[in-house]
N, CA, C and O atoms as a DFTB+ gen file, in Angstrom:
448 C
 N C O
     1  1    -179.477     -52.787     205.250
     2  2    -179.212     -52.472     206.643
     3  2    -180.361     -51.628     207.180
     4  3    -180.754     -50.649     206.546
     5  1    -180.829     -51.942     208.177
     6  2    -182.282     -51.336     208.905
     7  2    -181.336     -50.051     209.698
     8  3    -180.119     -50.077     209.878
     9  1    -182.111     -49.163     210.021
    10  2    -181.947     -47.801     210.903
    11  2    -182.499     -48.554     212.093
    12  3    -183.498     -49.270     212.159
    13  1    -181.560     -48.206     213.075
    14  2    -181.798     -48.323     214.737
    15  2    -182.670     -47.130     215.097
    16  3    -182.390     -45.932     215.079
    17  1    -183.816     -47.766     215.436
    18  2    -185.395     -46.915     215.679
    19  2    -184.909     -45.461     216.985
    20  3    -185.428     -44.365     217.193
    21  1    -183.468     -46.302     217.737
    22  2    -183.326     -45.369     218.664
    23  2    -182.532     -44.183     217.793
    24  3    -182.308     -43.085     218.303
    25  1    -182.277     -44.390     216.929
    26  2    -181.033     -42.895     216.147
    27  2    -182.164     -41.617     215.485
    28  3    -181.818     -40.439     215.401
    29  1    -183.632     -42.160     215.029
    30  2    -184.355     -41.427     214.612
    31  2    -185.446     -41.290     215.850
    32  3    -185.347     -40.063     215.871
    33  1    -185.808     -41.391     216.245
    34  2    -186.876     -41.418     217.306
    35  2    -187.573     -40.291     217.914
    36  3    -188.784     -40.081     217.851
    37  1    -186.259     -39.240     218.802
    38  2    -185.964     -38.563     218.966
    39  2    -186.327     -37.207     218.053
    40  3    -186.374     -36.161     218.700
    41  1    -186.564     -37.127     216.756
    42  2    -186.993     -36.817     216.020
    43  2    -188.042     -36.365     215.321
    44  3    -188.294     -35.231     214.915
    45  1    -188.862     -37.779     215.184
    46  2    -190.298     -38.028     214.841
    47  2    -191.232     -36.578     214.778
    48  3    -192.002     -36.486     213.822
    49  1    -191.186     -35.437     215.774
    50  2    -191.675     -34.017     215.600
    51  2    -191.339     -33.651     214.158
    52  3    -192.193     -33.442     213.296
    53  1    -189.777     -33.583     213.937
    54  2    -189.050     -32.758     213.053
    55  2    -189.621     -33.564     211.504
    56  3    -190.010     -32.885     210.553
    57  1    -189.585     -35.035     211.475
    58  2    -190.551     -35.489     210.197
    59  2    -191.359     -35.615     210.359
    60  3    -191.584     -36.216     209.308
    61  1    -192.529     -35.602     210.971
    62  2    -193.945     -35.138     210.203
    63  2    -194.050     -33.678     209.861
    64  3    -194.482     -33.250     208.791
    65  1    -193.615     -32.952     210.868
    66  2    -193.162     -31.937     210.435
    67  2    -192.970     -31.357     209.153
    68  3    -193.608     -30.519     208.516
    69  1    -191.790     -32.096     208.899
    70  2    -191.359     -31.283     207.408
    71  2    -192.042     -32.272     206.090
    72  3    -191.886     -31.865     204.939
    73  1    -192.712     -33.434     206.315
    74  2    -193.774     -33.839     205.805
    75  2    -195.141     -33.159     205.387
    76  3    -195.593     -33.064     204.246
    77  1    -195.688     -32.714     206.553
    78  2    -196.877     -31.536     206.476
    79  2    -195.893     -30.127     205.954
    80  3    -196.620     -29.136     206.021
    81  1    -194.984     -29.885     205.637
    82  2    -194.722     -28.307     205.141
    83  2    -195.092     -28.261     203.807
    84  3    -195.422     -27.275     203.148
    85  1    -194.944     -30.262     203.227
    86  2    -194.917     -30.115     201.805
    87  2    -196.375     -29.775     200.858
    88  3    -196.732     -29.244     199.806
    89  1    -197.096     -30.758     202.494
    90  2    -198.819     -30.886     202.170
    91  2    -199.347     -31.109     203.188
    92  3    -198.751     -31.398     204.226
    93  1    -200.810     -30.990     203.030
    94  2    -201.825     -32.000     204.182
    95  2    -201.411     -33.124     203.815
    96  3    -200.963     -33.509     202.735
    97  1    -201.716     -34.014     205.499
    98  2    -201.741     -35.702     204.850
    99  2    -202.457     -35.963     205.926
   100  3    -202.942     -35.265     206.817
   101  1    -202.433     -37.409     205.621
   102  2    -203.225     -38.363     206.920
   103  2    -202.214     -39.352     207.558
   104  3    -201.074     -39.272     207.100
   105  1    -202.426     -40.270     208.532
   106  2    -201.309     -40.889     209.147
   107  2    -200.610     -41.777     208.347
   108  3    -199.381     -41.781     208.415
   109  1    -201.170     -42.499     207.629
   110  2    -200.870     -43.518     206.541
   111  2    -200.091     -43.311     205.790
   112  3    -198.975     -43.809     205.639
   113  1    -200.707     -42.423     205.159
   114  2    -200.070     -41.459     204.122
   115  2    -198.111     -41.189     204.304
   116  3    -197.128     -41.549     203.656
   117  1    -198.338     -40.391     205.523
   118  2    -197.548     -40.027     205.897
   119  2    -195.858     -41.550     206.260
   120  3    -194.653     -41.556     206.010
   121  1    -196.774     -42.467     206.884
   122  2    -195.978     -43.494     207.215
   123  2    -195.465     -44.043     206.155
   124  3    -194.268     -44.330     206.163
   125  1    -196.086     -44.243     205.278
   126  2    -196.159     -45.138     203.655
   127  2    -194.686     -43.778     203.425
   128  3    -193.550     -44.223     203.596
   129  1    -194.772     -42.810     203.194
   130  2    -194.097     -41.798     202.601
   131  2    -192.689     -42.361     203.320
   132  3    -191.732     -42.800     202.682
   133  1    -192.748     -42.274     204.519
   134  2    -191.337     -42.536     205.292
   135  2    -190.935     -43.330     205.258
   136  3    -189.733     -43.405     205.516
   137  1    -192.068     -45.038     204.738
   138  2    -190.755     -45.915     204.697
   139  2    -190.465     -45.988     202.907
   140  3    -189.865     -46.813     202.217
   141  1    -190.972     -45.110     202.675
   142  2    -190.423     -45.252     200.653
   143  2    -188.945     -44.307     200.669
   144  3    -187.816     -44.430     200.194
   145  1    -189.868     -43.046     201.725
   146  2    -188.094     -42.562     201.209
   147  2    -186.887     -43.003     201.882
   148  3    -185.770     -42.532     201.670
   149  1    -187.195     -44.041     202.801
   150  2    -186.025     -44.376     203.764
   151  2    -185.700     -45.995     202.787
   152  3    -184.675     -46.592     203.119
   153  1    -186.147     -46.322     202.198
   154  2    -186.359     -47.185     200.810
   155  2    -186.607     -48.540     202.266
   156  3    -185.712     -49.270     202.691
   157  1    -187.821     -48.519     202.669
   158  2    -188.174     -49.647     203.910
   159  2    -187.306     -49.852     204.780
   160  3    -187.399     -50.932     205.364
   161  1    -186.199     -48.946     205.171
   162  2    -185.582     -49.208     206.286
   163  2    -185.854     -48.468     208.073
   164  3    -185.232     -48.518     209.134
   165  1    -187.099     -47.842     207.602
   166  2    -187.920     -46.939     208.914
   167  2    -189.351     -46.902     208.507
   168  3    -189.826     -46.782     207.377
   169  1    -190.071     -47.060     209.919
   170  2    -190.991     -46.982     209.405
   171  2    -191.400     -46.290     211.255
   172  3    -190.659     -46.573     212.196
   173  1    -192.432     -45.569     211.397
   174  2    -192.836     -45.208     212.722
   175  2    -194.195     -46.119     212.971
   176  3    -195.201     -46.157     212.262
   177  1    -193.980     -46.687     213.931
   178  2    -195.270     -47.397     214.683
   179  2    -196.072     -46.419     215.006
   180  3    -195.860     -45.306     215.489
   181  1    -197.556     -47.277     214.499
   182  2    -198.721     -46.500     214.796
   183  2    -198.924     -45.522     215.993
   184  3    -199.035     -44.296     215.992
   185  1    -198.936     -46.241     216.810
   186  2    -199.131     -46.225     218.069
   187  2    -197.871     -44.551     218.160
   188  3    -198.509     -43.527     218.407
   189  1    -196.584     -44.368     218.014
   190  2    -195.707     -43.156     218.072
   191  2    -196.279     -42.141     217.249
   192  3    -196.284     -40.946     217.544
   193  1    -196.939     -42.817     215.833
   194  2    -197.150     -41.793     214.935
   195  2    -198.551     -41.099     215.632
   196  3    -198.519     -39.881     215.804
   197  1    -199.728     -41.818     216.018
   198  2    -200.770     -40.578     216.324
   199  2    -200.317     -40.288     217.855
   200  3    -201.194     -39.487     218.177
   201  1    -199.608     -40.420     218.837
   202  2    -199.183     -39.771     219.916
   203  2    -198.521     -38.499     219.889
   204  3    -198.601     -37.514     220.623
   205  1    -197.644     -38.838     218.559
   206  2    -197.231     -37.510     217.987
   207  2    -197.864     -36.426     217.755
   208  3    -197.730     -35.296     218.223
   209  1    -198.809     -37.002     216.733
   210  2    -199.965     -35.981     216.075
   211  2    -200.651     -34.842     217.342
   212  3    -200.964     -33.654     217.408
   213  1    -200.636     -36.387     218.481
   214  2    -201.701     -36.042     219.616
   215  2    -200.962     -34.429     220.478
   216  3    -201.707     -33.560     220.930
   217  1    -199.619     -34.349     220.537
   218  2    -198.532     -33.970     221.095
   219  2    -198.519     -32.780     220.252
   220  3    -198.418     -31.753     220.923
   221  1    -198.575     -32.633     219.274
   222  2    -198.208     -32.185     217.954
   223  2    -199.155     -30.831     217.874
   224  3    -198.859     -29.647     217.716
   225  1    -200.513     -31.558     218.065
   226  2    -201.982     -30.649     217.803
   227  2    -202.338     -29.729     219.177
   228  3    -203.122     -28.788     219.306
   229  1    -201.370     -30.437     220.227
   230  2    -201.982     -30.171     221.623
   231  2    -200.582     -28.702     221.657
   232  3    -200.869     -27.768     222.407
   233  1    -199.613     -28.620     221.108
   234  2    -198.573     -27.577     221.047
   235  2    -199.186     -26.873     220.127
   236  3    -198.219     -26.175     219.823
   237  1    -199.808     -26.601     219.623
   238  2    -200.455     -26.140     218.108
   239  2    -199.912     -25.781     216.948
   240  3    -199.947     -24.836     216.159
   241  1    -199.269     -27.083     217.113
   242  2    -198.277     -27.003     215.480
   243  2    -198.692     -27.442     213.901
   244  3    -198.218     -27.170     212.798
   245  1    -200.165     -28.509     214.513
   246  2    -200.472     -28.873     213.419
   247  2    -202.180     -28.475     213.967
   248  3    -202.335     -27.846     215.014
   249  1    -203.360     -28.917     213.141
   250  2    -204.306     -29.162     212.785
   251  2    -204.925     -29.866     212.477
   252  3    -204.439     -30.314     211.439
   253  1    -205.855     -30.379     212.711
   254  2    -206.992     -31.717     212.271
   255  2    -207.905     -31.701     211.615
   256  3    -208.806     -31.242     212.317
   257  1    -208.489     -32.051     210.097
   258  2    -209.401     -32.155     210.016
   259  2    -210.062     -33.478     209.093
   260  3    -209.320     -34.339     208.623
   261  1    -211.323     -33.501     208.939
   262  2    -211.695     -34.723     208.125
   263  2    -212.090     -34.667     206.915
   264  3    -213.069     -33.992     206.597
   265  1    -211.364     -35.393     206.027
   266  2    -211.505     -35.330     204.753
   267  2    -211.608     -36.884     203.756
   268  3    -210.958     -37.875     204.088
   269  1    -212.163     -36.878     203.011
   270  2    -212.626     -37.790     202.093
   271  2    -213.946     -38.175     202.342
   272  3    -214.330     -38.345     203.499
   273  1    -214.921     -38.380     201.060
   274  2    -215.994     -38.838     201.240
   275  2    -216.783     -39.563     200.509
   276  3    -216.816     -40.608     201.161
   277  1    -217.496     -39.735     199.522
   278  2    -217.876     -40.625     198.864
   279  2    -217.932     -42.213     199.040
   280  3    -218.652     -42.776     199.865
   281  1    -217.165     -42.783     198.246
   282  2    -216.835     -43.803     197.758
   283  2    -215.820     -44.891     199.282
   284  3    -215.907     -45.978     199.854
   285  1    -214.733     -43.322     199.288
   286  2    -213.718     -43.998     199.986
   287  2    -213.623     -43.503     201.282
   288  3    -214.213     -42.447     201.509
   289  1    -213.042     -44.011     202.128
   290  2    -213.251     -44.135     203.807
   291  2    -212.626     -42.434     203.993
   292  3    -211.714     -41.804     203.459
   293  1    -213.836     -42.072     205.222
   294  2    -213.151     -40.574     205.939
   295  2    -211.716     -40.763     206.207
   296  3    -211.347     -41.903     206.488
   297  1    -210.676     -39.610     206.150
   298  2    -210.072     -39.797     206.891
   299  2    -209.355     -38.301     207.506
   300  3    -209.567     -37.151     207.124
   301  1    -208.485     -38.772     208.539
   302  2    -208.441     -37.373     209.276
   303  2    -206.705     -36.644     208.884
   304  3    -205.576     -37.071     209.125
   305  1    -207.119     -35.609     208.312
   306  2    -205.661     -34.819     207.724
   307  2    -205.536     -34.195     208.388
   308  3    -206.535     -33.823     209.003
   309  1    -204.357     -33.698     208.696
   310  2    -203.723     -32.821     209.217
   311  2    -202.528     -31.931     208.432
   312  3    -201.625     -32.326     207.695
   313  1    -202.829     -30.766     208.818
   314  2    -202.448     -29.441     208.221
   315  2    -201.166     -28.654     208.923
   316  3    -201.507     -28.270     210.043
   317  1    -199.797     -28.297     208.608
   318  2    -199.710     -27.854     209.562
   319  2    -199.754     -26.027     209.542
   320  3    -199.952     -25.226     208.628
   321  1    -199.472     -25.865     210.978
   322  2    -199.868     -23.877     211.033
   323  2    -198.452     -23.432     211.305
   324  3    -197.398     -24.061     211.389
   325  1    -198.804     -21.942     211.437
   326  2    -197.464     -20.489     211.344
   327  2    -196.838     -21.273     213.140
   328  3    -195.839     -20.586     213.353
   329  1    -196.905     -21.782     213.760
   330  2    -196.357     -22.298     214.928
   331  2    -195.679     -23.208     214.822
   332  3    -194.568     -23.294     215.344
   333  1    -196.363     -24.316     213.924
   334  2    -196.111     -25.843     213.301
   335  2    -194.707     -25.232     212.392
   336  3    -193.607     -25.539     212.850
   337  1    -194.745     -24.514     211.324
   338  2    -193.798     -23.904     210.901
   339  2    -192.494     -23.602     211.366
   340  3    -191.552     -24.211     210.859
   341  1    -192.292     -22.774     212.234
   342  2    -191.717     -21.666     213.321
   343  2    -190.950     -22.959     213.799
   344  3    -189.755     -22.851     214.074
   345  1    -191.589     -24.185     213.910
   346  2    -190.995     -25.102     215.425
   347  2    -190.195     -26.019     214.178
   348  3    -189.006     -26.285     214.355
   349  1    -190.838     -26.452     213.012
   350  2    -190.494     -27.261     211.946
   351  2    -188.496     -26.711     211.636
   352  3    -187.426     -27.293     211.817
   353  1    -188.858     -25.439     211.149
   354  2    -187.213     -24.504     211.075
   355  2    -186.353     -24.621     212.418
   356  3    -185.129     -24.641     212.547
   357  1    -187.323     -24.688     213.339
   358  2    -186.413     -24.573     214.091
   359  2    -185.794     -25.975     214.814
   360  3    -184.879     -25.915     215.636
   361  1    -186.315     -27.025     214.465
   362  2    -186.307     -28.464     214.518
   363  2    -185.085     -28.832     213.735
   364  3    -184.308     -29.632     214.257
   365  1    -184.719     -28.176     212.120
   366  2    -183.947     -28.520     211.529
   367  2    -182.852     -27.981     211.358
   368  3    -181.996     -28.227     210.508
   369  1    -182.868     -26.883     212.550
   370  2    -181.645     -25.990     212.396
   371  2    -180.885     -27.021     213.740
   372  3    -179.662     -27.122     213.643
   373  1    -181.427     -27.623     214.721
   374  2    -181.358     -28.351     215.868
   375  2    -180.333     -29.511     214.820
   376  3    -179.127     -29.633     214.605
   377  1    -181.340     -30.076     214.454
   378  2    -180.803     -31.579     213.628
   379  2    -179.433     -31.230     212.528
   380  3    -178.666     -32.114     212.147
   381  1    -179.339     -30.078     212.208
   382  2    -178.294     -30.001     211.377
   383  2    -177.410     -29.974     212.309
   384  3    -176.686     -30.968     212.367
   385  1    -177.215     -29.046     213.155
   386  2    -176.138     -28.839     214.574
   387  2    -176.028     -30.168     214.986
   388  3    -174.820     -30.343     215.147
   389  1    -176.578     -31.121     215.225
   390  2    -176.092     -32.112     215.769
   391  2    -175.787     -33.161     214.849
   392  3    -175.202     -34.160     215.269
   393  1    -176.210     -33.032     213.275
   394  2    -175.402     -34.120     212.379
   395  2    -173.937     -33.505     212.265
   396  3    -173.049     -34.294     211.943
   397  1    -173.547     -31.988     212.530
   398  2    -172.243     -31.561     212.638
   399  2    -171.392     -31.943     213.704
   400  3    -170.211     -32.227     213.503
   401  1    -171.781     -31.961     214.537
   402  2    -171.031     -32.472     216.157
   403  2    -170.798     -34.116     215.960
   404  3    -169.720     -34.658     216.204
   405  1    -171.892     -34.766     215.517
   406  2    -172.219     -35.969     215.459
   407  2    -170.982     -37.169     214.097
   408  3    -170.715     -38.354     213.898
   409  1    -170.698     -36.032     213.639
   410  2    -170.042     -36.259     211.742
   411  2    -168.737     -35.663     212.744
   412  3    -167.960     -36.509     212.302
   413  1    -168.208     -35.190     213.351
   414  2    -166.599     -34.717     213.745
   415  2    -166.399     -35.462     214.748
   416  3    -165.266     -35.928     214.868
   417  1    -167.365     -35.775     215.697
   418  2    -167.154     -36.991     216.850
   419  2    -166.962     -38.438     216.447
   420  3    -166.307     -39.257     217.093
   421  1    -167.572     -38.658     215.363
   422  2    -167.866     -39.777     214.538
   423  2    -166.463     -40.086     213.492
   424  3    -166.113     -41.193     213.082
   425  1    -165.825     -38.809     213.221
   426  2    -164.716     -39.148     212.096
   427  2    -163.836     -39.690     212.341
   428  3    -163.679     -39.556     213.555
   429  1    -162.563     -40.676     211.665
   430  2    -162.055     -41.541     212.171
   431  2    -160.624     -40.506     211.787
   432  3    -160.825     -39.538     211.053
   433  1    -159.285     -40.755     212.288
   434  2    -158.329     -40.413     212.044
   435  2    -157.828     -40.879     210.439
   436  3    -157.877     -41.948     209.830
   437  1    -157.280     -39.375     210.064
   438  2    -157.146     -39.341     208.781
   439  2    -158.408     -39.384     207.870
   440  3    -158.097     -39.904     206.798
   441  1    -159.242     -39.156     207.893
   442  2    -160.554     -38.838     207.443
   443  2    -160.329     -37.701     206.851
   444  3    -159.397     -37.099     207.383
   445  1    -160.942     -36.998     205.700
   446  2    -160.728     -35.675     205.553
   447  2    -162.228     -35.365     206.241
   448  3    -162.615     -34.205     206.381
């Protein structure tokens, strides 16, 4: 069963987000990550994922820079900062509150 792009969307801040808390990454990276742990049932279009970034860097939550060299292609990581942080916690204190509202509106009679 695929995730309706509109139930996570809304979102998209709060995971890269807590993506970059774990590490730097790059966009790829990052996308590849989301549809493994969603086991291929999400994946963010390009096009949302660096608008984000764009959105993201311009609030100064994250950071840009370029990394890799040699052999294999530049590419541009992003880091996130004490703001990026601050907004990340406070993103998931948001998303928990509303999987609670969302899980009691949602329960069916006789449900425990």
């Amino acid at each position: 069963m695929s995730i309706a792009g509109d139930l996570i969307r809304g979102h998209t801040d709060a995971i890269i987000l807590a993506r970059l808390m774990r590490s730097d990454s790059y966009g790829y990276e990052i996308n590849k990550t989301i549809s493994t742990l969603s086991a291929g049932r999400f994946e963010l279009k390009e096009a949302t994922l660096y608008t984000a970034f764009k959105r993201l860097e311009d609030a100064g939550c994250i950071a840009s820079y370029w990394g890799g060299s040699g052999a294999g292609a530049r590419r541009r990581y992003y880091t996130i900062t004490a703001t990026g942080r601050d907004t990340c916690h406070q993103l998931l204190r948001e998303w928990a509150e509303t999987k609670e509202i969302m899980d009691k509106l949602l329960k069916l009679e006789g449900e425990q």
